Amino acid sequence: MPDYHQGKLDTKISKILLIGSGPIKIGQASEFDYSGTQALKSLKELGIDVVLLNSNPATIMTDKDMSYKTYIEPITKEVIKKIIETEKVDAVLSTMGGQTALNMCIELEEENYLASQGVQLLGANVDTINKTEDRELFAQEMKKLGYKSGKRFQAQSEKEAIDLAHSSVAFPLIIRRDFALGGKGAALIYNEAELLDILNTSDIKYPITMEKSLLGWKEVELEVMVDKNRNGVVICSIENVDPCGIHTGDSITVAPAQTISDRAYQQLRTMSLTIAKHMNVVAGGANVQFAINPANEDDIVVIEMNPRVSRSSALASKATGYPIAKISAGLALGMSLFEIMNDITKVSPVAFEPTLDYVAVKIPVFPFNKFPSSSQTLGPSMRSVGEVLALGGSFNEAFMKALRSTEQGLEIPDLTQLKTTPFSIDTEYIRERLSSARELSLLTTLVALRQGITTQEICEITKITPWFVDQMNLFYKMEQALSTNQNLLENRDTFINYKYNGFSDKYLALLTNQGLRTILDKRFELDIHPVFKAVDTCSGEFAATTPYYYSTYADIQEVTPINSQGEKAVAIFGSGPNRIGQGIEFDYSCVKACQLLNTQGKKSIMLNSNPETVSTDYDSSDRLYLTPLFSEDLFDILRFEDPSGVITSFSGQTGINIRAHLEADFRRDHHDFNFYGPTLDILDLVEDRKRFDRLTRSAPLKRTESREIRGHKQLISSITEIGLPVIIRPSYVIGGESMYIFRDHKDIEELPESIKEGLNNSQVVFQVENYIENALEFDVDLVRDNKGNTIFTICEHIEHAGVHSGDSGMVSPPVHTAKEIVARMREIAIKLSNEMEIVGPINFQFAVKGEDIYCIEANPRGSRTLPFLSKASNVNLPGEATKALLGQEIKPIKEIKSSHYVVKQSTFPFDRYIDDSIILGPKMRSTGETLGIDKDLKMAMFKSYLGNYPRISEKGKVLISLANRSKDIMTDYLESLSKIGIRFMATKGNYDFIKSKGFECTLVAKFHGDQNGLAMQDAIKDDELIMVLNTPLNMGTSKSDGEHIRNAAIQYGAPCFTREENIKAILDSLVSYHESEMLPVNLQGITNV
């Protein structure tokens, strides 16, 4: 426990409301679960009762044992006010929930609500928030300090924006919004045509800020902490490899800064602390961003300051070992930096600035493969969904480890490994990529060097600081030397040097035309192994009691394995970077597994690469290795630690894939590891549709016709035999990657590129099978022990089968099927689990049509629904699964009856990828989720939608443009919606239908065709619009007028519902909301009956 000096706290505060950040979305992701969890631990240690509000069920922080009261509710003013009045809190902590929490607190303060309730705002006051979030006010404050803040102007109208662009700002320029999340709405503009386009096709609210672009300047961030006594420390400097113009969340970054002089760093340090104190940051952390003129280090521009914990705070915490969020919570209660002891050393106060004797590199991860129609060009608006962090003794070692950590096959550092690049890459493509600001810019420079492009030309095109390009040139020259002289690796020092510069064994094998086993044998023969070093905040100056570790090819081993202490630990593989299909839900289960081991007195070792998560907090496990989840790196750690066993069941598809590689590439001869859970044969059985189909024949299931095919010819013949519609899918993929539904022959003629590439590769096997239209879908999460005891949980999808389970809304308990059907699904799940001799967790997905039950798939591992169903069932499913994996007996649970309905909805990044269709299908595209809990199903449903779409609670307008087959949906709702004050706008056919039913309606013209009525763009831009209802003419992705309507809704920030099931659910729940009172429910109040 931190050595807090008691008596220094604000004793008037005994109960605090902590506001979380809501669902995982671009710009605000799992780093806030990490920060919030740290803050909860800190406040609990200080004796504070914490009331938590967060709508995200996938987080550790929303576990009911983390807080005094846990409200998984929409983060709205209405909900916050009711919680404050119910719980009688003394204060609200605003700085742990990102932009969402800050914006809510500003609104409450502006209404004078907090003062009226006698509630204190902690962390950041409204004046500070306004002066840092309002770019004009921020510029004025920087001017008072004598600091440059960039050339910026505010425009009140389109005309003024155009005039300013020509007269004052000049192109290229950046448009930014105040109080925006992850640079949302920001755009880099090169000419008047682009300016007019952005002003007329996006959700612009005047006034807008227009800034002179600092394209090509160097960007550096400093993380600072300030306490009530005006003591300040700089935690970390973070340098962006990509130049200004690219959002820092999308840039490759390195800590500490590598290419600025000490004089420049000291200047930045002084400026950042001066700014933080001037802006009245008196209780926690802040992030200050600077632009530095590459031609003159003294020419520094202050870009912005975030007066809260942020994405960069989480990164800095993991890069240094300094727990910014945890310390910020203590500072918010009035403690000073000298009164809080460093958790890792236990002997030094946190007023000592961390020192680093290693290099930390972050690489962001993008979902471009999920959104193939959208531009891949990066800019000032963030688009990445996750990130990895790697530590090394040299920049190249850290960078190459980070590349491996992205899990895109980049242990071979080449762009051809990516799914979003052409199979054949020529110089023309590389030049275009260098000039257009794309992901993995530094890897592109390495490929450019191989293509003969000089370092000077690369720097001129990219504006990347020459030092970073020089590091890639060093790597390239080492490649060349080894390719021409394979005997170089016969020398031990030379071999070590290659490893120290980041060369994986697999890449060394490729460069020397040898097998991986040959390289591994040679490395062992020369006794070359990585050593492990500590992240201890002090470069070894003090002894560390709870450090975490990284590997490097240096000469001093700083770590002794746990088994040398006379005991063995259990190793747990994490799930790697957040990405669509594998997100924070898996990290949740990893942490719950560590917690279970801790309660049983067993040691845990966590291996993961994601700096945003709770699992990579230094006190979540007994030992943490920040490492790529790549077979070579994991092998070296497992060989060193020799754990009693390895759990891969909570690391998603990553764990399954890595386990196969470990056993194939490293197990033979060198080491033998004990993996808990299903055998590789069982893992293969469920991925091999033919084998799995044979298994299911023993169960009372209806089966679809299916074929295993290779190539286009077999695809056509199988479709002819099976008949349309069909679903096509490969095996061993994450989040429905490359899965498509073909409804007619036009779909077959317009094959997606990912399918075309697979069909052209004879090694790629696809499964083609009947697609079941209009079937209900269910997720079953089952835990089984080695004695056959099982825990059964189930939820029903809101969308029909055909929508990826990760994108579907879900309800627990099921509401649209008979108990007998649920009982049959339970019987089938248990029977199949017994036949596979499953030990641990397994997930089944069932489709039900009438009385028929189909098993869509099985996943013999922890699923993304485990956190949701754990909270819905009041059962710690990952914990119970961990017991089963370890061979312990679990208490069987046949059926769980809850006192409440629990509804989950998915959160989508369509506003960042506006060129792609928003129609849902078998390929997952959501980034996060929200939850609604209530005794009334319709109210729980409304809460789940409200967590994503706050505007739907208003009594506003609904825009209706439904396909002919869907118009009758509105018959049941027109009267009830009118009674609660909803007004209708509709396109011609829907307008006539509504008028024929006797209701008032405004005619809206479509984008094409008859232009009578209100312009569609004006209708969608209407501030009173609360939602758009639009079903497509077909369920494909046709670029119809409806597609333009849907895209416009996303561009202007209007919620858009496209499926009949969703439309019925949202309209039912909307009426219920306006006819009754919405009351917050805390998890502690939910019981199993």
JSON list of C-alpha atoms in Angstrom, two decimals, residues 262-385:
[
{"chain": "A", "resi": 262, "resn": "ASP", "atom": "CA", "xyz": [19.25, 18.73, -23.66]},
{"chain": "A", "resi": 263, "resn": "ARG", "atom": "CA", "xyz": [18.96, 22.51, -23.89]},
{"chain": "A", "resi": 264, "resn": "ALA", "atom": "CA", "xyz": [15.73, 22.20, -25.87]},
{"chain": "A", "resi": 265, "resn": "TYR", "atom": "CA", "xyz": [14.40, 19.59, -23.45]},
{"chain": "A", "resi": 266, "resn": "GLN", "atom": "CA", "xyz": [15.09, 21.85, -20.47]},
{"chain": "A", "resi": 267, "resn": "GLN", "atom": "CA", "xyz": [13.26, 24.65, -22.24]},
{"chain": "A", "resi": 268, "resn": "LEU", "atom": "CA", "xyz": [10.26, 22.38, -22.89]},
{"chain": "A", "resi": 269, "resn": "ARG", "atom": "CA", "xyz": [10.35, 21.18, -19.28]},
{"chain": "A", "resi": 270, "resn": "THR", "atom": "CA", "xyz": [10.26, 24.73, -17.95]},
{"chain": "A", "resi": 271, "resn": "MET", "atom": "CA", "xyz": [7.49, 25.71, -20.37]},
{"chain": "A", "resi": 272, "resn": "SER", "atom": "CA", "xyz": [5.29, 22.69, -19.59]},
{"chain": "A", "resi": 273, "resn": "LEU", "atom": "CA", "xyz": [5.45, 23.19, -15.82]},
{"chain": "A", "resi": 274, "resn": "THR", "atom": "CA", "xyz": [4.89, 26.94, -16.19]},
{"chain": "A", "resi": 275, "resn": "ILE", "atom": "CA", "xyz": [1.86, 26.32, -18.42]},
{"chain": "A", "resi": 276, "resn": "ALA", "atom": "CA", "xyz": [0.37, 23.71, -16.08]},
{"chain": "A", "resi": 277, "resn": "LYS", "atom": "CA", "xyz": [0.72, 25.99, -13.06]},
{"chain": "A", "resi": 278, "resn": "HIS", "atom": "CA", "xyz": [-0.51, 29.05, -14.93]},
{"chain": "A", "resi": 279, "resn": "MET", "atom": "CA", "xyz": [-3.59, 27.14, -16.10]},
{"chain": "A", "resi": 280, "resn": "ASN", "atom": "CA", "xyz": [-4.23, 26.24, -12.46]},
{"chain": "A", "resi": 281, "resn": "VAL", "atom": "CA", "xyz": [-3.63, 22.50, -12.66]},
{"chain": "A", "resi": 282, "resn": "VAL", "atom": "CA", "xyz": [-3.36, 21.94, -8.91]},
{"chain": "A", "resi": 283, "resn": "ALA", "atom": "CA", "xyz": [-4.44, 18.39, -8.43]},
{"chain": "A", "resi": 284, "resn": "GLY", "atom": "CA", "xyz": [-3.03, 15.90, -10.86]},
{"chain": "A", "resi": 285, "resn": "GLY", "atom": "CA", "xyz": [-1.59, 15.32, -14.27]},
{"chain": "A", "resi": 286, "resn": "ALA", "atom": "CA", "xyz": [-1.60, 17.19, -17.54]},
{"chain": "A", "resi": 287, "resn": "ASN", "atom": "CA", "xyz": [-0.27, 16.62, -21.03]},
{"chain": "A", "resi": 288, "resn": "VAL", "atom": "CA", "xyz": [1.37, 19.51, -22.89]},
{"chain": "A", "resi": 289, "resn": "GLN", "atom": "CA", "xyz": [2.06, 19.24, -26.63]},
{"chain": "A", "resi": 290, "resn": "PHE", "atom": "CA", "xyz": [4.68, 21.29, -28.48]},
{"chain": "A", "resi": 291, "resn": "ALA", "atom": "CA", "xyz": [5.73, 21.81, -32.08]},
{"chain": "A", "resi": 292, "resn": "ILE", "atom": "CA", "xyz": [9.43, 22.48, -32.71]},
{"chain": "A", "resi": 293, "resn": "ASN", "atom": "CA", "xyz": [10.78, 24.07, -35.86]},
{"chain": "A", "resi": 294, "resn": "PRO", "atom": "CA", "xyz": [13.22, 21.48, -37.28]},
{"chain": "A", "resi": 295, "resn": "ALA", "atom": "CA", "xyz": [15.43, 24.31, -38.57]},
{"chain": "A", "resi": 296, "resn": "ASN", "atom": "CA", "xyz": [15.57, 26.12, -35.23]},
{"chain": "A", "resi": 297, "resn": "GLU", "atom": "CA", "xyz": [15.08, 24.37, -31.88]},
{"chain": "A", "resi": 298, "resn": "ASP", "atom": "CA", "xyz": [14.40, 27.70, -30.17]},
{"chain": "A", "resi": 299, "resn": "ASP", "atom": "CA", "xyz": [11.31, 28.22, -32.31]},
{"chain": "A", "resi": 300, "resn": "ILE", "atom": "CA", "xyz": [8.67, 26.41, -30.23]},
{"chain": "A", "resi": 301, "resn": "VAL", "atom": "CA", "xyz": [4.89, 26.56, -30.56]},
{"chain": "A", "resi": 302, "resn": "VAL", "atom": "CA", "xyz": [2.53, 25.32, -27.84]},
{"chain": "A", "resi": 303, "resn": "ILE", "atom": "CA", "xyz": [-0.12, 23.17, -29.54]},
{"chain": "A", "resi": 304, "resn": "GLU", "atom": "CA", "xyz": [-2.43, 22.31, -26.63]},
{"chain": "A", "resi": 305, "resn": "MET", "atom": "CA", "xyz": [-2.75, 21.08, -23.06]},
{"chain": "A", "resi": 306, "resn": "ASN", "atom": "CA", "xyz": [-5.04, 18.37, -21.66]},
{"chain": "A", "resi": 307, "resn": "PRO", "atom": "CA", "xyz": [-5.80, 19.01, -17.96]},
{"chain": "A", "resi": 308, "resn": "ARG", "atom": "CA", "xyz": [-6.60, 15.39, -17.21]},
{"chain": "A", "resi": 309, "resn": "VAL", "atom": "CA", "xyz": [-5.24, 11.89, -17.51]},
{"chain": "A", "resi": 310, "resn": "SER", "atom": "CA", "xyz": [-5.14, 10.96, -21.16]},
{"chain": "A", "resi": 311, "resn": "ARG", "atom": "CA", "xyz": [-4.03, 8.39, -23.69]},
{"chain": "A", "resi": 312, "resn": "SER", "atom": "CA", "xyz": [-0.51, 9.78, -23.36]},
{"chain": "A", "resi": 313, "resn": "SER", "atom": "CA", "xyz": [-0.73, 9.52, -19.56]},
{"chain": "A", "resi": 314, "resn": "ALA", "atom": "CA", "xyz": [-1.34, 5.80, -19.81]},
{"chain": "A", "resi": 315, "resn": "LEU", "atom": "CA", "xyz": [1.53, 5.45, -22.26]},
{"chain": "A", "resi": 316, "resn": "ALA", "atom": "CA", "xyz": [3.87, 7.46, -20.04]},
{"chain": "A", "resi": 317, "resn": "SER", "atom": "CA", "xyz": [2.84, 5.42, -17.00]},
{"chain": "A", "resi": 318, "resn": "LYS", "atom": "CA", "xyz": [3.69, 2.14, -18.71]},
{"chain": "A", "resi": 319, "resn": "ALA", "atom": "CA", "xyz": [6.87, 3.52, -20.28]},
{"chain": "A", "resi": 320, "resn": "THR", "atom": "CA", "xyz": [8.21, 4.76, -16.94]},
{"chain": "A", "resi": 321, "resn": "GLY", "atom": "CA", "xyz": [6.50, 2.73, -14.21]},
{"chain": "A", "resi": 322, "resn": "TYR", "atom": "CA", "xyz": [5.10, 5.97, -12.73]},
{"chain": "A", "resi": 323, "resn": "PRO", "atom": "CA", "xyz": [1.35, 5.48, -12.02]},
{"chain": "A", "resi": 324, "resn": "ILE", "atom": "CA", "xyz": [0.02, 8.89, -13.08]},
{"chain": "A", "resi": 325, "resn": "ALA", "atom": "CA", "xyz": [-3.69, 8.20, -12.57]},
{"chain": "A", "resi": 326, "resn": "LYS", "atom": "CA", "xyz": [-3.21, 6.63, -9.15]},
{"chain": "A", "resi": 327, "resn": "ILE", "atom": "CA", "xyz": [-1.12, 9.55, -7.93]},
{"chain": "A", "resi": 328, "resn": "SER", "atom": "CA", "xyz": [-3.53, 12.06, -9.52]},
{"chain": "A", "resi": 329, "resn": "ALA", "atom": "CA", "xyz": [-6.33, 10.68, -7.36]},
{"chain": "A", "resi": 330, "resn": "GLY", "atom": "CA", "xyz": [-4.32, 11.37, -4.20]},
{"chain": "A", "resi": 331, "resn": "LEU", "atom": "CA", "xyz": [-3.37, 14.84, -5.40]},
{"chain": "A", "resi": 332, "resn": "ALA", "atom": "CA", "xyz": [-7.03, 15.61, -6.10]},
{"chain": "A", "resi": 333, "resn": "LEU", "atom": "CA", "xyz": [-7.73, 15.03, -2.41]},
{"chain": "A", "resi": 334, "resn": "GLY", "atom": "CA", "xyz": [-5.12, 17.56, -1.34]},
{"chain": "A", "resi": 335, "resn": "MET", "atom": "CA", "xyz": [-1.97, 15.48, -0.93]},
{"chain": "A", "resi": 336, "resn": "SER", "atom": "CA", "xyz": [1.41, 16.68, -2.19]},
{"chain": "A", "resi": 337, "resn": "LEU", "atom": "CA", "xyz": [3.96, 14.92, -4.34]},
{"chain": "A", "resi": 338, "resn": "PHE", "atom": "CA", "xyz": [6.27, 14.61, -1.33]},
{"chain": "A", "resi": 339, "resn": "GLU", "atom": "CA", "xyz": [3.59, 12.85, 0.74]},
{"chain": "A", "resi": 340, "resn": "ILE", "atom": "CA", "xyz": [3.04, 9.92, -1.63]},
{"chain": "A", "resi": 341, "resn": "MET", "atom": "CA", "xyz": [5.65, 7.19, -1.83]},
{"chain": "A", "resi": 342, "resn": "ASN", "atom": "CA", "xyz": [6.69, 5.49, -5.05]},
{"chain": "A", "resi": 343, "resn": "ASP", "atom": "CA", "xyz": [4.85, 2.13, -5.23]},
{"chain": "A", "resi": 344, "resn": "ILE", "atom": "CA", "xyz": [7.73, 0.43, -7.00]},
{"chain": "A", "resi": 345, "resn": "THR", "atom": "CA", "xyz": [10.67, 1.48, -4.83]},
{"chain": "A", "resi": 346, "resn": "LYS", "atom": "CA", "xyz": [8.72, 2.03, -1.56]},
{"chain": "A", "resi": 347, "resn": "VAL", "atom": "CA", "xyz": [11.48, 4.38, -0.38]},
{"chain": "A", "resi": 348, "resn": "SER", "atom": "CA", "xyz": [11.36, 7.42, -2.66]},
{"chain": "A", "resi": 349, "resn": "PRO", "atom": "CA", "xyz": [8.53, 9.94, -2.97]},
{"chain": "A", "resi": 350, "resn": "VAL", "atom": "CA", "xyz": [6.80, 10.47, -6.30]},
{"chain": "A", "resi": 351, "resn": "ALA", "atom": "CA", "xyz": [8.26, 13.99, -6.35]},
{"chain": "A", "resi": 352, "resn": "PHE", "atom": "CA", "xyz": [11.37, 12.37, -7.85]},
{"chain": "A", "resi": 353, "resn": "GLU", "atom": "CA", "xyz": [11.19, 12.43, -11.64]},
{"chain": "A", "resi": 354, "resn": "PRO", "atom": "CA", "xyz": [11.49, 9.02, -13.33]},
{"chain": "A", "resi": 355, "resn": "THR", "atom": "CA", "xyz": [14.64, 8.18, -15.26]},
{"chain": "A", "resi": 356, "resn": "LEU", "atom": "CA", "xyz": [14.81, 5.76, -18.16]},
{"chain": "A", "resi": 357, "resn": "ASP", "atom": "CA", "xyz": [17.80, 3.66, -19.22]},
{"chain": "A", "resi": 358, "resn": "TYR", "atom": "CA", "xyz": [15.95, 2.09, -22.16]},
{"chain": "A", "resi": 359, "resn": "VAL", "atom": "CA", "xyz": [13.93, 3.17, -25.20]},
{"chain": "A", "resi": 360, "resn": "ALA", "atom": "CA", "xyz": [10.12, 2.83, -25.37]},
{"chain": "A", "resi": 361, "resn": "VAL", "atom": "CA", "xyz": [8.36, 2.77, -28.76]},
{"chain": "A", "resi": 362, "resn": "LYS", "atom": "CA", "xyz": [4.61, 2.94, -29.34]},
{"chain": "A", "resi": 363, "resn": "ILE", "atom": "CA", "xyz": [3.00, 1.93, -32.63]},
{"chain": "A", "resi": 364, "resn": "PRO", "atom": "CA", "xyz": [-0.72, 2.53, -33.25]},
{"chain": "A", "resi": 365, "resn": "VAL", "atom": "CA", "xyz": [-2.98, -0.14, -34.76]},
{"chain": "A", "resi": 366, "resn": "PHE", "atom": "CA", "xyz": [-5.57, 0.71, -37.42]},
{"chain": "A", "resi": 367, "resn": "PRO", "atom": "CA", "xyz": [-8.70, -1.10, -38.68]},
{"chain": "A", "resi": 368, "resn": "PHE", "atom": "CA", "xyz": [-8.27, -0.25, -42.36]},
{"chain": "A", "resi": 369, "resn": "ASN", "atom": "CA", "xyz": [-8.92, -3.87, -43.34]},
{"chain": "A", "resi": 370, "resn": "LYS", "atom": "CA", "xyz": [-12.41, -3.51, -41.85]},
{"chain": "A", "resi": 371, "resn": "PHE", "atom": "CA", "xyz": [-13.12, -0.32, -43.81]},
{"chain": "A", "resi": 372, "resn": "PRO", "atom": "CA", "xyz": [-11.67, -0.91, -47.29]},
{"chain": "A", "resi": 373, "resn": "SER", "atom": "CA", "xyz": [-13.60, 1.95, -48.94]},
{"chain": "A", "resi": 374, "resn": "SER", "atom": "CA", "xyz": [-12.23, 4.64, -46.63]},
{"chain": "A", "resi": 375, "resn": "SER", "atom": "CA", "xyz": [-9.03, 6.56, -47.15]},
{"chain": "A", "resi": 376, "resn": "GLN", "atom": "CA", "xyz": [-5.94, 5.24, -45.37]},
{"chain": "A", "resi": 377, "resn": "THR", "atom": "CA", "xyz": [-4.35, 8.69, -45.21]},
{"chain": "A", "resi": 378, "resn": "LEU", "atom": "CA", "xyz": [-3.66, 9.97, -41.70]},
{"chain": "A", "resi": 379, "resn": "GLY", "atom": "CA", "xyz": [-4.28, 13.51, -40.50]},
{"chain": "A", "resi": 380, "resn": "PRO", "atom": "CA", "xyz": [-5.28, 15.57, -37.46]},
{"chain": "A", "resi": 381, "resn": "SER", "atom": "CA", "xyz": [-8.35, 13.43, -36.68]},
{"chain": "A", "resi": 382, "resn": "MET", "atom": "CA", "xyz": [-7.45, 10.20, -34.89]},
{"chain": "A", "resi": 383, "resn": "ARG", "atom": "CA", "xyz": [-8.34, 6.88, -36.55]},
{"chain": "A", "resi": 384, "resn": "SER", "atom": "CA", "xyz": [-6.37, 4.15, -34.74]},
{"chain": "A", "resi": 385, "resn": "VAL", "atom": "CA", "xyz": [-8.21, 1.76, -32.44]}
]
